[in-house]
Short mmCIF file of C-alpha atoms and ligand atoms in Angstrom, two decimals:
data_model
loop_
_atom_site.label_atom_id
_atom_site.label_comp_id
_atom_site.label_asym_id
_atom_site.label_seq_id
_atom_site.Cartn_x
_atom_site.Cartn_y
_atom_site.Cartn_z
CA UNK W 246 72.44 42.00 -8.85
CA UNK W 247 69.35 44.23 -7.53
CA UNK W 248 69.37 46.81 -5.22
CA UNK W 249 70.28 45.30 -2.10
CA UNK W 250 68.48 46.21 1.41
CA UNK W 251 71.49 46.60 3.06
CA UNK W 252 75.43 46.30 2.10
CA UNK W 253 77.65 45.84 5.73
CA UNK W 254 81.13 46.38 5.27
CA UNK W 255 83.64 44.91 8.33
CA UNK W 256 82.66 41.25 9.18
CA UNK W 257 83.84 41.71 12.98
CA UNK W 258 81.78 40.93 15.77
CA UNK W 259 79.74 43.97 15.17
CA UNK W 260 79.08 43.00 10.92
CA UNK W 261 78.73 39.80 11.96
CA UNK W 262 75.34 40.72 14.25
CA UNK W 263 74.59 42.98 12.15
CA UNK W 264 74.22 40.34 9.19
CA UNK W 265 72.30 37.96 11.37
CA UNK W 266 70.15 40.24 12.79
CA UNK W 267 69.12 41.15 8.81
CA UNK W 268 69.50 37.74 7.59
CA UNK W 269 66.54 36.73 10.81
CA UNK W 270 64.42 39.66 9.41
CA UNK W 271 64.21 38.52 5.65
CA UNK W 272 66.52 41.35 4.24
CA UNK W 273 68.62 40.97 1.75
CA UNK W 274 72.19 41.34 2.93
CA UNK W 275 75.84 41.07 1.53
CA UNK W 276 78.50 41.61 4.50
CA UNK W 277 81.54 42.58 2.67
CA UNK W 278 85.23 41.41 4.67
CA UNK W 279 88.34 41.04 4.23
CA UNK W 280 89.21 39.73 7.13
CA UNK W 281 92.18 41.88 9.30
CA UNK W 282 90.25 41.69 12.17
CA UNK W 283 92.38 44.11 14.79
CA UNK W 284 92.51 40.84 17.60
CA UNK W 285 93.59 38.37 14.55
CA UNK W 286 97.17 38.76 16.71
CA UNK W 287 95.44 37.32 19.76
CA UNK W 288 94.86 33.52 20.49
CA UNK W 289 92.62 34.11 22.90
CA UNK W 290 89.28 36.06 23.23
CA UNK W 291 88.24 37.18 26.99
CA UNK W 292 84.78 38.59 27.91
CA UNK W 293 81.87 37.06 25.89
CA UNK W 294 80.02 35.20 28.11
CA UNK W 295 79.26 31.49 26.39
CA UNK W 296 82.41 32.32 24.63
CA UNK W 297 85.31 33.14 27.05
CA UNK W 298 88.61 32.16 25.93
CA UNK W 299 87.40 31.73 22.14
CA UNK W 300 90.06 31.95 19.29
CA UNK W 301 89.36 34.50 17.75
CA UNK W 302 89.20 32.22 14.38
CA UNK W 303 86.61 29.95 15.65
CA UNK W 304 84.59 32.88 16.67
CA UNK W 305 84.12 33.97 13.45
CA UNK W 306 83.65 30.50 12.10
CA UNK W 307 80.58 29.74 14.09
CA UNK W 308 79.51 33.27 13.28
CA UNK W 309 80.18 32.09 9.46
CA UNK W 310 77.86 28.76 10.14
CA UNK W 311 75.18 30.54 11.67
CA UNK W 312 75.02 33.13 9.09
CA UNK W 313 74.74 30.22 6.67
CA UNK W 314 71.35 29.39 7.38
CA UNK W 315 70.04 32.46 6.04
CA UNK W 316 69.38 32.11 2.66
CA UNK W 317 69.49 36.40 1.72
CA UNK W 318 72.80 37.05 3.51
CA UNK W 319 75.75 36.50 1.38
CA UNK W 320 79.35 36.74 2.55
CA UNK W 321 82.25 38.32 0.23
CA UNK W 322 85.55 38.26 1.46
CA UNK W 323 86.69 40.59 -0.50
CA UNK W 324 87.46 44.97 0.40
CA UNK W 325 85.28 47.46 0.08
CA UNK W 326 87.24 50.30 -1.94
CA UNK W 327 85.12 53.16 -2.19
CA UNK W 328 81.34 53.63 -0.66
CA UNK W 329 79.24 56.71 -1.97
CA UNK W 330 75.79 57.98 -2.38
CA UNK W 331 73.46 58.07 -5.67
CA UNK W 332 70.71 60.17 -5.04
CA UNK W 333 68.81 58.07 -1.88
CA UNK W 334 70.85 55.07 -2.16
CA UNK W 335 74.48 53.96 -1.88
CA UNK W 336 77.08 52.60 -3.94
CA UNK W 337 80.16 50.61 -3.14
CA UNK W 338 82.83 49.03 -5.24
CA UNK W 339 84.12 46.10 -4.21
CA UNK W 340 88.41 45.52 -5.38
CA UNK W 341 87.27 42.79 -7.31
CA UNK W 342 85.31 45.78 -9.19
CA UNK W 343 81.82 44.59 -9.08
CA UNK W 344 79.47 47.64 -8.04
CA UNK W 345 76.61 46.83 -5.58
CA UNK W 346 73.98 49.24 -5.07
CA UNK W 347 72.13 49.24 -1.21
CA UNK W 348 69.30 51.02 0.56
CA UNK W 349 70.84 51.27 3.82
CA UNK W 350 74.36 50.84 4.79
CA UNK W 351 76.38 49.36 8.00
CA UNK W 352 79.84 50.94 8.21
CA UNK W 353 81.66 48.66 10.78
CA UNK W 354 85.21 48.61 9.76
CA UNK W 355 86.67 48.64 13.18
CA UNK W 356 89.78 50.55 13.86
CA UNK W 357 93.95 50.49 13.34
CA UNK W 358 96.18 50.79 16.40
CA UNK W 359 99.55 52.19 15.72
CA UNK W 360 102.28 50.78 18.67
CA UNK W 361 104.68 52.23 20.56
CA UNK W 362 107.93 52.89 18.54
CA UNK W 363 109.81 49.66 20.84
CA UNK W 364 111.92 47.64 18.69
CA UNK W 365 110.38 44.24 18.46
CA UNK W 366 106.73 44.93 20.34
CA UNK W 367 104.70 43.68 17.20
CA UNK W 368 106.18 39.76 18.66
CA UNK W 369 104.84 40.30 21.57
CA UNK W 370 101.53 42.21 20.74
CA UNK W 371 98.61 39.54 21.47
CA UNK W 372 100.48 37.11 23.28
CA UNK W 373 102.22 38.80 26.28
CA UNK W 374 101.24 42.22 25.46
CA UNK W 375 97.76 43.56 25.33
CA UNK W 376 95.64 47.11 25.01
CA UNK W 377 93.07 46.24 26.94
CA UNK W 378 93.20 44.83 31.09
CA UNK W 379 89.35 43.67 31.06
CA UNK W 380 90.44 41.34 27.82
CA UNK W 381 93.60 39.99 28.81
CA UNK W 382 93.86 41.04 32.45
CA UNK W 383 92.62 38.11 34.42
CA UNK W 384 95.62 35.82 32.88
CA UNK W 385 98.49 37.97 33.88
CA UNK W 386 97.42 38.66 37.56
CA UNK W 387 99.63 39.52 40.12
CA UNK W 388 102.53 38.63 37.01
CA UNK W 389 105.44 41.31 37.04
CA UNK W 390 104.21 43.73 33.68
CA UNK W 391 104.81 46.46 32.22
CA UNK W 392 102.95 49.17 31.06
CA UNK W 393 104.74 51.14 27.95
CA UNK W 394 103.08 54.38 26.55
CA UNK W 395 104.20 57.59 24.94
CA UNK W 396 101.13 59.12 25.53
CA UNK W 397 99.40 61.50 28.37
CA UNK W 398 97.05 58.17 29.01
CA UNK W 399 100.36 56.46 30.35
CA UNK W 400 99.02 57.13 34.26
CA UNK W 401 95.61 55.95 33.90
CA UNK W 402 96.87 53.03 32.62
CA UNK W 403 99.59 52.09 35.12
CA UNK W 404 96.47 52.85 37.74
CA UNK W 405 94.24 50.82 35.82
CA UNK W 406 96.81 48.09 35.14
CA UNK W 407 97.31 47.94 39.09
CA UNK W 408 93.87 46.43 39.53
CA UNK W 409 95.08 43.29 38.42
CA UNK W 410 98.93 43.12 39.22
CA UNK W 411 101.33 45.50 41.34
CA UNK W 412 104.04 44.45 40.25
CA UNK W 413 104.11 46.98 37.78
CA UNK W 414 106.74 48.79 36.23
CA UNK W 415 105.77 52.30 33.73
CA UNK W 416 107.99 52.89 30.68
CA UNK W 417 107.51 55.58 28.52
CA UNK W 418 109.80 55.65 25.94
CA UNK W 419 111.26 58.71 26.17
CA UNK W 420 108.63 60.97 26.17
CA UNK W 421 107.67 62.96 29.42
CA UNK W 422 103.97 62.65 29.48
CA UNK W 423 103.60 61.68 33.48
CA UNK W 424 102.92 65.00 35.83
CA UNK W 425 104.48 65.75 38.99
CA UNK W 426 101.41 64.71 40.84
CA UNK W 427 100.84 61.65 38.59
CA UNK W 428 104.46 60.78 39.90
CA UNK W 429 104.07 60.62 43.31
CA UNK W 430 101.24 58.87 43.37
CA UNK W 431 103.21 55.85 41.04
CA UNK W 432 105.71 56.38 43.88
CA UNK W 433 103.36 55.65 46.79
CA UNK W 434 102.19 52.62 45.37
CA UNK W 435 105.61 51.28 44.52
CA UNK W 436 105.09 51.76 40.61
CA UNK W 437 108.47 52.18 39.19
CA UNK W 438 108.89 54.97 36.36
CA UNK W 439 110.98 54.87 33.35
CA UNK W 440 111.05 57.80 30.98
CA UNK W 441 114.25 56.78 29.52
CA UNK W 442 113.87 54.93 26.02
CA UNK W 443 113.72 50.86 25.59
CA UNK W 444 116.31 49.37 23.86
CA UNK W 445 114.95 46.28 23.40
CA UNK W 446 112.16 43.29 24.68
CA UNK W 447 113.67 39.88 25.33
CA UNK W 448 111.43 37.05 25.07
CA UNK W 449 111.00 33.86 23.44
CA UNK W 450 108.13 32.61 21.02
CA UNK W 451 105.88 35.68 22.40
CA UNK W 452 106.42 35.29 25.99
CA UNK W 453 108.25 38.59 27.30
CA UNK W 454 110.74 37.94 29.24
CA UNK W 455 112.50 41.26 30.22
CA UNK W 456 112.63 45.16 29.43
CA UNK W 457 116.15 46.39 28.58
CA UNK W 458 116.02 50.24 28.60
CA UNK W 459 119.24 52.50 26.88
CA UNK W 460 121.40 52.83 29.81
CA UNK W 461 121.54 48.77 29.79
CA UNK W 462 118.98 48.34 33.60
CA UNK W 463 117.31 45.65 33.00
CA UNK W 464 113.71 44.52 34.42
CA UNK W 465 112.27 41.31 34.28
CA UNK W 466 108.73 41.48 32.91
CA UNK W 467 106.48 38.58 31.91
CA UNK W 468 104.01 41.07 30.07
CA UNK W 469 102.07 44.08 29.81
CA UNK W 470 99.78 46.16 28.66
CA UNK W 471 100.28 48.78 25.85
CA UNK W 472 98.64 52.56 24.96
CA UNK W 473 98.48 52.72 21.08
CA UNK W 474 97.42 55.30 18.64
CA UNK W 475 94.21 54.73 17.28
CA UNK W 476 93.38 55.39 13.51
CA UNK W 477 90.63 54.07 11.14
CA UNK W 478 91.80 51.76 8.20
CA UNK W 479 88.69 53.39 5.63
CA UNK W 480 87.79 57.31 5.32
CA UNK W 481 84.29 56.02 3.91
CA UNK W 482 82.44 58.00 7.54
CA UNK W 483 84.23 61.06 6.37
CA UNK W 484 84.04 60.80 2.57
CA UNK W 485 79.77 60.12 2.89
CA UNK W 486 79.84 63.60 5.14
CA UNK W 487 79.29 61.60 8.47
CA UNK W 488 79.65 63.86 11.22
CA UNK W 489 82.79 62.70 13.34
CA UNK W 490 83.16 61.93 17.16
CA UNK W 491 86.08 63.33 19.34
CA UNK W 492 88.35 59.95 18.58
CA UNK W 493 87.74 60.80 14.93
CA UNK W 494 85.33 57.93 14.40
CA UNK W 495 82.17 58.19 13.15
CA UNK W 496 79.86 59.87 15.20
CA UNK W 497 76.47 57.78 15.52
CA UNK W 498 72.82 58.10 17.60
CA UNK W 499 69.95 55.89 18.20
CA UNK W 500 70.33 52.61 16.43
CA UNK W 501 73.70 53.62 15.30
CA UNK W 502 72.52 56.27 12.59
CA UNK W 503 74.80 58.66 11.20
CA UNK W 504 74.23 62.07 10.03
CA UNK W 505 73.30 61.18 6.46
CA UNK W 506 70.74 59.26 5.91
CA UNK W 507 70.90 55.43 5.19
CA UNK W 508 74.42 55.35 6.79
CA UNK W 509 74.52 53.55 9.66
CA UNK W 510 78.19 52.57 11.93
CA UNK W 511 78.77 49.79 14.14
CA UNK W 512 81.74 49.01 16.38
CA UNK W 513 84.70 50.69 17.29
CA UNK W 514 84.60 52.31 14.03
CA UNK W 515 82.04 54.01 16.23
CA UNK W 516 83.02 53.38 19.68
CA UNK W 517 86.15 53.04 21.05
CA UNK W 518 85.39 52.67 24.38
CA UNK W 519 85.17 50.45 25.70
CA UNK W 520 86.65 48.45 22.55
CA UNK W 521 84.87 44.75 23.35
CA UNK W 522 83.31 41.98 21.16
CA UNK W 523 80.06 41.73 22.95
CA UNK W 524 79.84 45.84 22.48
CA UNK W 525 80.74 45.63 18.56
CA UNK W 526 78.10 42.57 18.17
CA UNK W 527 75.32 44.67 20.89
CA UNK W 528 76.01 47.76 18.29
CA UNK W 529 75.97 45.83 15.14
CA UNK W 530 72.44 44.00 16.52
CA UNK W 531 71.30 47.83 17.21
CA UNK W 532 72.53 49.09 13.85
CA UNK W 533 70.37 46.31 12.09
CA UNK W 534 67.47 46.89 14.02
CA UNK W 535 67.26 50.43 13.26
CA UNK W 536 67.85 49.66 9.65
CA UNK W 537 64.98 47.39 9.38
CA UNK W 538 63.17 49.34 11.21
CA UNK W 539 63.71 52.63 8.55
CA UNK W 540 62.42 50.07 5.71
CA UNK W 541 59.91 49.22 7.35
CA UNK W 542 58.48 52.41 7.83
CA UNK W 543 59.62 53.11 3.81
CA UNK W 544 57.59 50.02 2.42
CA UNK W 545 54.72 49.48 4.77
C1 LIG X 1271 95.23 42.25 20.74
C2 LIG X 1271 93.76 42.45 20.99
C3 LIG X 1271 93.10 41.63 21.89
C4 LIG X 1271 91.74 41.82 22.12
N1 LIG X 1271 91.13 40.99 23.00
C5 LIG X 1271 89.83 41.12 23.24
C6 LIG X 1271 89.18 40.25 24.16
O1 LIG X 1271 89.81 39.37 24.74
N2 LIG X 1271 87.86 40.46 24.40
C7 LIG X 1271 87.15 41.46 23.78
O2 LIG X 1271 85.95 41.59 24.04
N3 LIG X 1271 87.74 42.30 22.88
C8 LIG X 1271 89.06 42.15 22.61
N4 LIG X 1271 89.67 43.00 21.73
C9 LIG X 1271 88.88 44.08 21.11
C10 LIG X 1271 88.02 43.52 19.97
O3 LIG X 1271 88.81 42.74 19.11
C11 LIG X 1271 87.36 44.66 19.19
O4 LIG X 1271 86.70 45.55 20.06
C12 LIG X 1271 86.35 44.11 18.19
O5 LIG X 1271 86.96 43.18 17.33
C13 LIG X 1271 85.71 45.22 17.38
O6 LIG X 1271 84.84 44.66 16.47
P1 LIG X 1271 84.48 45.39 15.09
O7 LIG X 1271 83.49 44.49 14.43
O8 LIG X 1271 84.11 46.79 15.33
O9 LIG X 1271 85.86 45.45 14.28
P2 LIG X 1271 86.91 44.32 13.85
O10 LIG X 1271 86.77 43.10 14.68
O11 LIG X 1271 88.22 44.99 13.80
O12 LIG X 1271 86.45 43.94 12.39
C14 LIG X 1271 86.50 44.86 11.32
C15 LIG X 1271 86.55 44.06 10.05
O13 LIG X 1271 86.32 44.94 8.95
C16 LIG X 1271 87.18 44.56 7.92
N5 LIG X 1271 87.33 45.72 7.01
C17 LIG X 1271 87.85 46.94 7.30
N6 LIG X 1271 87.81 47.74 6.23
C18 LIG X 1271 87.23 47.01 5.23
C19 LIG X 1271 86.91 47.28 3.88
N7 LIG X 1271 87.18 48.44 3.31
N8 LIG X 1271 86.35 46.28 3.13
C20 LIG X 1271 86.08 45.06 3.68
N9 LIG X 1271 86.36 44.75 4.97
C21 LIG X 1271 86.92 45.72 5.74
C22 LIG X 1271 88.46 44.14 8.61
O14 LIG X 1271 89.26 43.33 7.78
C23 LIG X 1271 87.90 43.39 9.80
O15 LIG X 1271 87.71 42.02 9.51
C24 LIG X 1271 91.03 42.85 21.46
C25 LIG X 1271 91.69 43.67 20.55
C26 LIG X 1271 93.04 43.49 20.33
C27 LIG X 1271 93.73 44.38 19.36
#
């Protein structure tokens, strides 16, 4: 295979845009997945306008379609296992082993969330528990949740959270992350704190149905909203010498370039917040304009 104009690893909304946006302007694309997208848990994706409410499955299977009618973008479903530079262009190795060589690259690899350390919250993660109030929000208004974090974000959360219900209890798992003035204001608006650790979540098929902390109280919760750790699943932003932004993602400018040339990052591999479809696919349309527009400046 020739030299590619432009390899785009991550087919999430943002490699997704990126490839059509290419594919529209005659380049010659592979997009390079293998598929774990991070909202794969969820049934439901909020927030897109035209696409509200969209499985997350059909979204990218439209995406897929669309792509299809441009004859220069391919699709590989396969990993990406190690991206580098050779002299001014790049190199990746797929796992399969084949090598592809590309002028320009689109890093959009999206991000890894590690949970809270509660027994049992991965069967409840997409379904009755959420990360993010503007996605998932709207359907559990004025519902009795929960918000569980270990972290210092744990208050601006709760806060945020209480927006849409407040009904709210705050649970954090035995770590003491909320202030003294952080905890009067929960008290003034009837937030209930819990620092002590959660047993266990009761629920059926997804649906929580109640918080049992260590000391046996029990609170009856129909769901929540979660604060996770955030890591990136690939180092390839740090092993090309991309300069890094304060989440540890890579850092990116104008048109989503990176600090070394020909690397260019899409998504919340790049942004984090706020973490939404129609922001990865707005980046990944950016990223591929600035690409093309790089190439055309090289070839004109
Ligand atoms: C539970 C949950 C619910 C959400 N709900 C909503 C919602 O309702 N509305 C909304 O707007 N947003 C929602 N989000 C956020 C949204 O999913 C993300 O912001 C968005 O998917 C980011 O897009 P992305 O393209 O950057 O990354 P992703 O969608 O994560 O895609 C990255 C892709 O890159 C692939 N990849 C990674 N490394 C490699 C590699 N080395 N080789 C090949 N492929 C690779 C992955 O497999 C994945 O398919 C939700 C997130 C979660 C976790």
């Amino acid at each position: 295979m020739g030299m590619l104009d432009c390899a785009i690893v991550g087919g999430g909304p943002a490699g997704l845009n990126a490839a059509l946006v290419l594919g529209r302007s005659r380049r010659n694309v592979v997009l390079f997945d293998d598929n774990r997208a991070r909202n794969g848990v969820t049934r439901e994706a909020h927030g897109f306008v035209t696409r509200d409410g969209i499985p997350p499955s059909e979204f990218r299977r439209i995406a897929h379609e669309e792509l299809a009618r441009y004859p220069t973008v391919r699709v590989k479903n396969t990993r990406v296992n190690d991206v580098r530079k050779t002299g001014s262009a790049i190199q990746l190795t797929a796992a399969d082993g084949v090598v592809y060589q590309a002028r320009k690259v689109i890093l959009a690899t999206g991000l890894k969330e590690d949970l809270p350390s509660v027994p049992g919250i991965r069967s409840f993660y997409g379904t009755s528990l959420f990360s993010c109030p503007y996605c998932d929000g709207w359907e559990r208004k004025d519902e009795p949740l929960v918000v569980i974090s270990e972290s210092q974000h744990a208050f601006d959360m709760a806060k945020t959270v209480y927006a849409w219900s407040r009904d709210l209890i705050l649970c954090t798992n035995g770590y003491f992350v909320v202030s003294r003035e952080e905890r009067k204001q929960l008290e003034a608006k009837n937030i209930r704190l819990y620092e002590q650790k959660i047993r266990e979540l009761v629920g059926v098929d997804g649906q929580l149905r109640k918080v049992v902390f260590e000391d046996g109280t029990e609170e009856r919760r129909t769901g929540g909203f979660v604060v996770s750790v955030w890591s990136y699943p690939t180092d390839f932003g740090r092993a090309l010498g991309c300069e890094l932004n304060e989440h540890g993602g890579i850092a990116t400018g104008d048109f989503g370039k990176t600090s070394v040339e020909g690397v260019f990052a899409a998504g919340d591999v790049s942004n984090i917040v706020p973490a939404q479809l129609v922001v990865a696919a707005a980046s990944g349309s950016r990223a591929a304009i600035g690409i093309n527009s790089e190439l055309i400046e090289e070839d004109f």
